[in-house]
Amino acid sequence: MTSTTGPARARRILGRPFGVGDLTLTNRIVMAPMTRSLSPGGVPGDDVARYYARRAEAEVGLIITEGTFIEHPSAGMSDDIPRLWGADALAGWRHVVDSVHAVGGKIIPQLWHVGVAREPGTGPIASAASVGPSGIDLDGSAKGEALSLSDIDDLVAAYVAAAATAQRLGFDGLEVHGAHGYLIDQFLWERTNQRTDAHGGNLAARVRFAAEIVAAVRGAVSPGFPIFFRLSQWKIGQFDARIAHTPGEFEQILLPLVEAGVDVFHASTRRYWLPEFEGSDLNLAGWAKKLTGKSTVTVGSVGLDAEFVGPSGRAGQSAVTGIDELLDRAERDEFDLVAVGRALIADPEWARKTLADRSGEVQPYHARQLASLH
């Protein structure tokens, strides 16, 4: 179906400016980070620059890039996913940044390490061992190597280097990927974190690794350079997983990250309209804002009638649907920003059409669109 929302309301709510630190956005629409695996050798090319710039030019307020690997031997699992190190990749990213800025857009990179989600023998450095907090995969089986304390120090340093590089390249902020069962999330989740040292045990200990990264990154960039932090309950292939079972537990995760320097929480859900905890209609982003007072980003099947089901289930399509409930929630300030994923792959002009009440012209999503950048 198409939205019946009038143009005045859509633009009034989503078209409001937003600012955090030195970052000022013309509206509340964000392009969600989506792995495309179309950067051969880890180098984003001209097609990647055009892909992001086209959406920025069509009124997406903020671009969050697909996850980009930090410089650590076991960070990545594909040679076709971009990296944030090496002269060739950095030249590519500078071109991306310049292209987005040239059309008046804003862009931040997502800093990524996949942890034990990496299959041995893959990625930019195939000989590296897969690593995680305890050498435990998302399904609870043994996989990879447990990180030592010195290994953890090295990883924090790698995030710091990536953050400093992002600012040097001209990005407008950065996002730390702490969601979906990747490295940082593996520390947060009790199933994959069975450590008995200061980085494992109760929630305060499990969040320590994430907080150390954020604090170190905060110290490596200018005070006004905003730090977004993406987190989730669900993991790839483990959609019922939870790092927090109650608002109180969620608060124990969030507050150390606030103290460390997070400016915006990007709360990833597969369906933005679902309540997160019993007794309230708030979604995960709504709870993050309520518990911390920080700005938040919501995400999850915005503008689509079928949810995201992960890399193994991307086949198929999703019809265009209205965003009236999204606008209802945004109007009461449940969250501050709205991240749009597959709908923006399908139609680069989704933001412009939505703000102008032209949703009847929006192109539907189909998995075949993942094969190329357009």
Short mmCIF file of C-alpha atoms in Angstrom, two decimals:
data_model
loop_
_atom_site.label_atom_id
_atom_site.label_comp_id
_atom_site.label_asym_id
_atom_site.label_seq_id
_atom_site.Cartn_x
_atom_site.Cartn_y
_atom_site.Cartn_z
CA MET A 1 0.00 0.00 0.00
CA THR A 2 1.04 3.64 -0.27
CA SER A 3 1.12 6.21 2.48
CA THR A 4 -1.78 8.58 2.98
CA THR A 5 0.43 10.95 4.90
CA GLY A 6 0.30 14.51 3.56
CA PRO A 7 3.45 16.30 2.50
CA ALA A 8 3.20 18.90 5.22
CA ARG A 9 3.38 16.26 7.96
CA ALA A 10 6.16 14.15 6.46
CA ARG A 11 8.39 17.14 5.84
CA ARG A 12 7.44 18.79 9.12
CA ILE A 13 8.53 15.74 11.10
CA LEU A 14 11.35 14.16 9.10
CA GLY A 15 12.43 17.40 7.46
CA ARG A 16 13.50 19.02 10.73
CA PRO A 17 17.20 19.88 11.07
CA PHE A 18 19.27 17.92 13.56
CA GLY A 19 22.58 18.66 15.19
CA VAL A 20 25.07 16.84 17.40
CA GLY A 21 28.54 18.16 18.10
CA ASP A 22 29.89 19.78 14.96
CA LEU A 23 27.50 17.80 12.74
CA THR A 24 24.40 19.55 11.43
CA LEU A 25 21.91 17.67 9.25
CA THR A 26 19.22 19.20 7.06
CA ASN A 27 16.73 16.45 7.97
CA ARG A 28 16.19 13.30 10.06
CA ILE A 29 16.62 10.68 7.34
CA VAL A 30 19.72 8.47 7.53
CA MET A 31 21.00 5.88 5.10
CA ALA A 32 21.57 2.74 7.15
CA PRO A 33 24.91 0.93 6.85
CA MET A 34 24.47 -2.00 4.46
CA THR A 35 27.22 -4.36 3.35
CA ARG A 36 27.35 -4.41 -0.44
CA SER A 37 30.59 -6.40 -1.07
CA LEU A 38 31.25 -4.40 -4.21
CA SER A 39 34.64 -2.86 -3.40
CA PRO A 40 37.17 -5.21 -5.04
CA GLY A 41 40.36 -5.52 -3.04
CA GLY A 42 38.72 -3.55 -0.24
CA VAL A 43 38.94 -0.31 -2.22
CA PRO A 44 35.78 1.79 -2.71
CA GLY A 45 35.68 2.89 -6.35
CA ASP A 46 33.98 5.58 -8.39
CA ASP A 47 30.78 3.52 -8.40
CA VAL A 48 30.72 3.54 -4.58
CA ALA A 49 31.21 7.31 -4.56
CA ARG A 50 28.35 7.76 -7.01
CA TYR A 51 26.14 5.35 -5.04
CA TYR A 52 26.42 7.36 -1.84
CA ALA A 53 26.42 10.80 -3.48
CA ARG A 54 23.27 10.01 -5.45
CA ARG A 55 21.36 9.40 -2.23
CA ALA A 56 22.84 12.42 -0.47
CA GLU A 57 21.80 14.58 -3.41
CA ALA A 58 18.27 13.16 -3.13
CA GLU A 59 17.79 14.52 0.41
CA VAL A 60 19.21 11.77 2.63
CA GLY A 61 20.38 13.83 5.61
CA LEU A 62 23.20 11.51 6.69
CA ILE A 63 24.98 8.63 4.99
CA ILE A 64 26.36 5.89 7.24
CA THR A 65 28.67 3.82 5.09
CA GLU A 66 28.62 0.08 4.93
CA GLY A 67 30.85 -1.48 7.56
CA THR A 68 34.51 -0.82 6.81
CA PHE A 69 37.23 -2.96 8.34
CA ILE A 70 39.66 -1.52 10.86
CA GLU A 71 43.34 -2.40 10.44
CA HIS A 72 43.56 -5.65 12.35
CA PRO A 73 44.58 -8.99 10.82
CA SER A 74 41.30 -10.76 11.58
CA ALA A 75 38.88 -7.84 11.23
CA GLY A 76 37.34 -8.86 7.93
CA MET A 77 35.94 -11.83 6.08
CA SER A 78 35.87 -10.59 2.48
CA ASP A 79 38.19 -8.92 -0.01
CA ASP A 80 35.18 -7.16 -1.54
CA ILE A 81 34.17 -5.26 1.59
CA PRO A 82 35.98 -1.93 2.03
CA ARG A 83 38.74 -1.36 4.56
CA LEU A 84 39.81 1.81 6.30
CA TRP A 85 43.53 1.32 5.90
CA GLY A 86 46.02 1.21 3.07
CA ALA A 87 46.80 4.06 0.69
CA ASP A 88 44.56 2.72 -2.08
CA ALA A 89 41.49 2.29 0.12
CA LEU A 90 41.99 5.64 1.84
CA ALA A 91 42.25 7.41 -1.52
CA GLY A 92 38.98 5.74 -2.48
CA TRP A 93 37.30 6.86 0.72
CA ARG A 94 38.52 10.43 0.29
CA HIS A 95 36.87 10.45 -3.13
CA VAL A 96 33.65 9.12 -1.57
CA VAL A 97 33.69 11.83 1.09
CA ASP A 98 34.41 14.57 -1.43
CA SER A 99 31.62 13.33 -3.71
CA VAL A 100 29.05 13.35 -0.91
CA HIS A 101 30.15 16.77 0.31
CA ALA A 102 30.03 18.14 -3.23
CA VAL A 103 26.26 17.61 -3.30
CA GLY A 104 25.75 19.03 0.18
CA GLY A 105 25.60 15.71 2.03
CA LYS A 106 27.08 14.43 5.29
CA ILE A 107 28.76 11.05 5.71
CA ILE A 108 30.25 8.94 8.48
CA PRO A 109 32.00 5.55 8.26
CA GLN A 110 31.04 2.50 10.28
CA LEU A 111 34.11 0.96 11.95
CA TRP A 112 33.88 -2.84 11.91
CA HIS A 113 35.57 -5.96 13.22
CA VAL A 114 33.62 -9.19 12.74
CA GLY A 115 35.28 -11.29 15.47
CA VAL A 116 34.48 -15.00 15.39
CA ALA A 117 31.88 -14.44 12.69
CA ARG A 118 34.85 -14.58 10.32
CA GLU A 119 35.46 -17.90 8.63
CA PRO A 120 39.12 -19.01 8.72
CA GLY A 121 41.04 -18.31 5.53
CA THR A 122 38.90 -15.37 4.44
CA GLY A 123 39.33 -11.63 4.26
CA PRO A 124 42.14 -9.23 3.47
CA ILE A 125 44.57 -11.31 5.56
CA ALA A 126 43.55 -14.91 4.97
CA SER A 127 46.24 -16.39 7.24
CA ALA A 128 44.96 -14.62 10.36
CA ALA A 129 43.12 -16.53 13.06
CA SER A 130 39.52 -15.64 13.85
CA VAL A 131 39.28 -14.11 17.31
CA GLY A 132 36.65 -13.30 19.89
CA PRO A 133 36.22 -12.81 23.61
CA SER A 134 36.18 -16.54 24.42
CA GLY A 135 36.62 -18.51 21.20
CA ILE A 136 32.88 -19.24 21.12
CA ASP A 137 30.68 -18.87 18.04
CA LEU A 138 27.18 -17.39 18.07
CA ASP A 139 25.62 -20.84 18.29
CA GLY A 140 27.68 -21.66 21.37
CA SER A 141 30.18 -23.92 19.64
CA ALA A 142 33.94 -23.51 19.83
CA LYS A 143 35.42 -21.29 17.14
CA GLY A 144 38.48 -19.14 16.78
CA GLU A 145 40.85 -17.97 19.50
CA ALA A 146 40.15 -16.13 22.74
CA LEU A 147 41.72 -12.70 22.94
CA SER A 148 44.44 -12.03 25.49
CA LEU A 149 44.63 -8.74 27.37
CA SER A 150 47.43 -7.59 25.08
CA ASP A 151 45.29 -8.56 22.10
CA ILE A 152 42.51 -6.37 23.48
CA ASP A 153 44.93 -3.46 23.81
CA ASP A 154 45.93 -3.94 20.17
CA LEU A 155 42.30 -3.92 19.08
CA VAL A 156 41.56 -0.72 20.97
CA ALA A 157 44.56 0.86 19.25
CA ALA A 158 43.22 -0.29 15.86
CA TYR A 159 39.89 1.41 16.50
CA VAL A 160 41.72 4.56 17.55
CA ALA A 161 43.77 4.55 14.35
CA ALA A 162 40.63 4.11 12.26
CA ALA A 163 38.87 6.94 14.06
CA ALA A 164 41.77 9.34 13.55
CA THR A 165 41.91 8.31 9.89
CA ALA A 166 38.20 8.98 9.49
CA GLN A 167 38.54 12.51 10.76
CA ARG A 168 41.65 13.14 8.67
CA LEU A 169 39.80 12.03 5.52
CA GLY A 170 37.07 14.56 6.14
CA PHE A 171 34.25 12.35 7.39
CA ASP A 172 31.66 14.16 9.51
CA GLY A 173 31.72 11.72 12.43
CA LEU A 174 31.93 7.95 12.83
CA GLU A 175 29.95 4.94 13.95
CA VAL A 176 31.32 2.08 16.04
CA HIS A 177 29.65 -1.19 15.03
CA GLY A 178 28.67 -2.91 18.26
CA ALA A 179 25.71 -4.91 16.94
CA HIS A 180 24.55 -8.08 15.15
CA GLY A 181 26.91 -10.56 16.78
CA TYR A 182 30.19 -9.07 15.58
CA LEU A 183 33.23 -8.54 17.79
CA ILE A 184 32.06 -5.83 20.18
CA ASP A 185 28.63 -7.46 20.46
CA GLN A 186 30.32 -10.78 21.20
CA PHE A 187 31.72 -9.15 24.35
CA LEU A 188 28.28 -7.80 25.29
CA TRP A 189 26.47 -11.13 24.93
CA GLU A 190 26.78 -13.67 27.73
CA ARG A 191 26.69 -16.65 25.33
CA THR A 192 29.83 -15.58 23.46
CA ASN A 193 31.57 -13.92 26.40
CA GLN A 194 32.58 -16.53 28.95
CA ARG A 195 35.67 -14.69 30.17
CA THR A 196 36.56 -14.71 33.84
CA ASP A 197 38.73 -11.60 33.83
CA ALA A 198 37.75 -7.91 33.93
CA HIS A 199 36.12 -8.18 30.48
CA GLY A 200 33.67 -10.96 31.34
CA GLY A 201 31.07 -11.94 33.89
CA ASN A 202 28.33 -9.45 34.78
CA LEU A 203 27.02 -6.74 32.48
CA ALA A 204 29.39 -4.11 33.85
CA ALA A 205 32.31 -6.31 32.89
CA ARG A 206 30.90 -7.35 29.52
CA VAL A 207 30.46 -3.74 28.43
CA ARG A 208 34.03 -2.82 29.44
CA PHE A 209 35.56 -3.63 26.03
CA ALA A 210 33.05 -1.46 24.19
CA ALA A 211 33.49 1.39 26.66
CA GLU A 212 37.28 1.20 26.40
CA ILE A 213 37.04 1.50 22.62
CA VAL A 214 34.66 4.45 22.77
CA ALA A 215 36.74 6.28 25.39
CA ALA A 216 39.93 5.79 23.40
CA VAL A 217 38.23 6.89 20.18
CA ARG A 218 36.77 9.93 21.95
CA GLY A 219 40.29 10.93 22.94
CA ALA A 220 41.60 10.50 19.40
CA VAL A 221 39.15 12.83 17.62
CA SER A 222 38.09 16.41 18.21
CA PRO A 223 35.44 17.09 20.89
CA GLY A 224 32.81 18.03 18.29
CA PHE A 225 33.39 14.94 16.12
CA PRO A 226 30.30 12.83 16.90
CA ILE A 227 30.51 9.17 17.84
CA PHE A 228 27.54 6.99 16.94
CA PHE A 229 27.33 3.52 18.50
CA ARG A 230 25.28 0.79 16.84
CA LEU A 231 23.87 -1.93 19.07
CA SER A 232 21.21 -4.59 18.81
CA GLN A 233 19.55 -7.43 20.63
CA TRP A 234 19.43 -9.75 17.58
CA LYS A 235 22.44 -11.37 15.95
CA ILE A 236 22.92 -12.75 12.45
CA GLY A 237 21.33 -16.19 12.60
CA GLN A 238 20.29 -15.65 16.24
CA PHE A 239 17.25 -13.44 15.92
CA ASP A 240 15.91 -14.12 19.41
CA ALA A 241 19.16 -13.22 21.18
CA ARG A 242 19.11 -10.54 23.87
CA ILE A 243 21.91 -8.65 25.58
CA ALA A 244 19.37 -7.02 27.90
CA HIS A 245 16.19 -8.66 29.19
CA THR A 246 14.89 -5.63 31.08
CA PRO A 247 15.21 -1.85 30.88
CA GLY A 248 17.45 -2.02 33.94
CA GLU A 249 19.88 -4.34 32.19
CA PHE A 250 19.80 -2.16 29.09
CA GLU A 251 20.67 0.84 31.23
CA GLN A 252 23.69 -1.00 32.63
CA ILE A 253 24.98 -1.36 29.08
CA LEU A 254 24.18 2.15 27.92
CA LEU A 255 25.42 4.32 30.78
CA PRO A 256 29.08 3.24 30.65
CA LEU A 257 29.01 3.99 26.91
CA VAL A 258 27.57 7.44 27.57
CA GLU A 259 30.30 8.09 30.12
CA ALA A 260 32.90 6.90 27.60
CA GLY A 261 31.71 9.41 25.00
CA VAL A 262 28.89 8.06 22.81
CA ASP A 263 26.87 10.92 21.31
CA VAL A 264 24.17 8.96 19.45
CA PHE A 265 22.88 5.40 19.89
CA HIS A 266 21.85 3.59 16.70
CA ALA A 267 19.49 0.91 17.96
CA SER A 268 19.13 -1.79 15.34
CA THR A 269 15.88 -3.73 15.19
CA ARG A 270 14.35 -5.70 12.33
CA ARG A 271 10.92 -4.04 12.75
CA TYR A 272 10.92 -0.52 14.17
CA TRP A 273 7.28 -0.71 15.32
CA LEU A 274 7.69 -3.53 17.84
CA PRO A 275 7.93 -2.69 21.57
CA GLU A 276 11.19 -3.82 23.15
CA PHE A 277 10.18 -4.50 26.76
CA GLU A 278 6.87 -5.38 28.36
CA GLY A 279 4.76 -2.56 29.71
CA SER A 280 5.71 0.06 27.13
CA ASP A 281 5.28 0.74 23.42
CA LEU A 282 8.83 2.12 23.16
CA ASN A 283 11.10 0.42 20.67
CA LEU A 284 14.81 -0.16 21.34
CA ALA A 285 15.79 3.34 20.17
CA GLY A 286 13.04 4.80 22.33
CA TRP A 287 14.36 3.03 25.40
CA ALA A 288 17.93 4.11 24.66
CA LYS A 289 16.79 7.74 24.52
CA LYS A 290 14.64 7.43 27.64
CA LEU A 291 17.39 5.82 29.69
CA THR A 292 20.28 8.06 28.61
CA GLY A 293 18.86 11.32 27.30
CA LYS A 294 21.11 10.88 24.26
CA SER A 295 19.93 11.17 20.68
CA THR A 296 19.00 7.90 18.99
CA VAL A 297 18.50 6.40 15.54
CA THR A 298 15.71 3.92 14.86
CA VAL A 299 15.82 1.39 12.04
CA GLY A 300 14.01 -1.72 10.86
CA SER A 301 11.94 -2.34 7.72
CA VAL A 302 11.13 1.35 7.23
CA GLY A 303 8.90 1.74 4.17
CA LEU A 304 8.76 -2.00 3.49
CA ASP A 305 6.22 -4.73 4.21
CA ALA A 306 8.73 -7.53 4.82
CA GLU A 307 11.45 -7.61 7.44
CA PHE A 308 15.17 -8.11 6.92
CA VAL A 309 16.07 -11.71 7.63
CA GLY A 310 19.84 -11.70 7.25
CA PRO A 311 22.36 -12.65 4.58
CA SER A 312 21.09 -16.20 4.23
CA GLY A 313 17.54 -15.07 3.58
CA ARG A 314 17.83 -12.04 1.36
CA ALA A 315 16.14 -13.66 -1.63
CA GLY A 316 12.75 -12.22 -2.37
CA GLN A 317 11.17 -8.83 -2.41
CA SER A 318 9.26 -6.33 -0.34
CA ALA A 319 6.48 -4.01 -1.38
CA VAL A 320 6.37 -0.31 -0.55
CA THR A 321 4.35 0.53 2.53
CA GLY A 322 3.36 3.67 4.41
CA ILE A 323 5.25 5.28 7.29
CA ASP A 324 2.36 6.73 9.30
CA GLU A 325 3.31 4.86 12.48
CA LEU A 326 6.92 5.92 12.03
CA LEU A 327 5.80 9.54 11.83
CA ASP A 328 3.60 9.09 14.89
CA ARG A 329 6.58 7.85 16.89
CA ALA A 330 8.93 10.49 15.52
CA GLU A 331 6.43 13.24 16.26
CA ARG A 332 6.38 12.31 19.93
CA ASP A 333 10.20 12.26 19.94
CA GLU A 334 10.58 8.57 20.69
CA PHE A 335 13.80 8.80 18.65
CA ASP A 336 15.63 11.53 16.74
CA LEU A 337 16.74 10.02 13.44
CA VAL A 338 15.33 7.36 11.11
CA ALA A 339 17.68 4.98 9.27
CA VAL A 340 16.42 3.55 5.99
CA GLY A 341 18.04 0.46 4.54
CA ARG A 342 16.73 -1.72 1.73
CA ALA A 343 14.23 0.93 0.62
CA LEU A 344 17.19 3.17 -0.25
CA ILE A 345 18.90 0.37 -2.16
CA ALA A 346 15.71 -0.01 -4.20
CA ASP A 347 15.15 3.68 -4.76
CA PRO A 348 17.93 6.28 -4.32
CA GLU A 349 15.24 8.98 -4.24
CA TRP A 350 13.24 7.44 -1.39
CA ALA A 351 13.91 10.41 0.90
CA ARG A 352 12.99 13.05 -1.66
CA LYS A 353 9.82 11.22 -2.69
CA THR A 354 8.77 10.56 0.89
CA LEU A 355 9.27 14.15 1.99
CA ALA A 356 7.25 15.33 -1.02
CA ASP A 357 4.41 12.81 -0.49
CA ARG A 358 5.34 10.94 -3.66
CA SER A 359 5.50 7.50 -2.06
CA GLY A 360 3.35 6.17 -4.87
CA GLU A 361 6.41 6.62 -7.09
CA VAL A 362 8.80 4.73 -4.79
CA GLN A 363 10.34 1.65 -6.37
CA PRO A 364 9.88 -1.67 -4.50
CA TYR A 365 12.80 -3.67 -3.15
CA HIS A 366 13.99 -6.93 -4.69
CA ALA A 367 17.06 -8.93 -3.68
CA ARG A 368 18.40 -8.83 -7.24
CA GLN A 369 19.18 -5.15 -6.64
CA LEU A 370 21.98 -6.26 -4.32
CA ALA A 371 24.04 -7.44 -7.30
CA SER A 372 25.06 -3.93 -8.37
CA LEU A 373 25.33 -0.34 -7.21
CA HIS A 374 22.87 2.12 -8.69
#
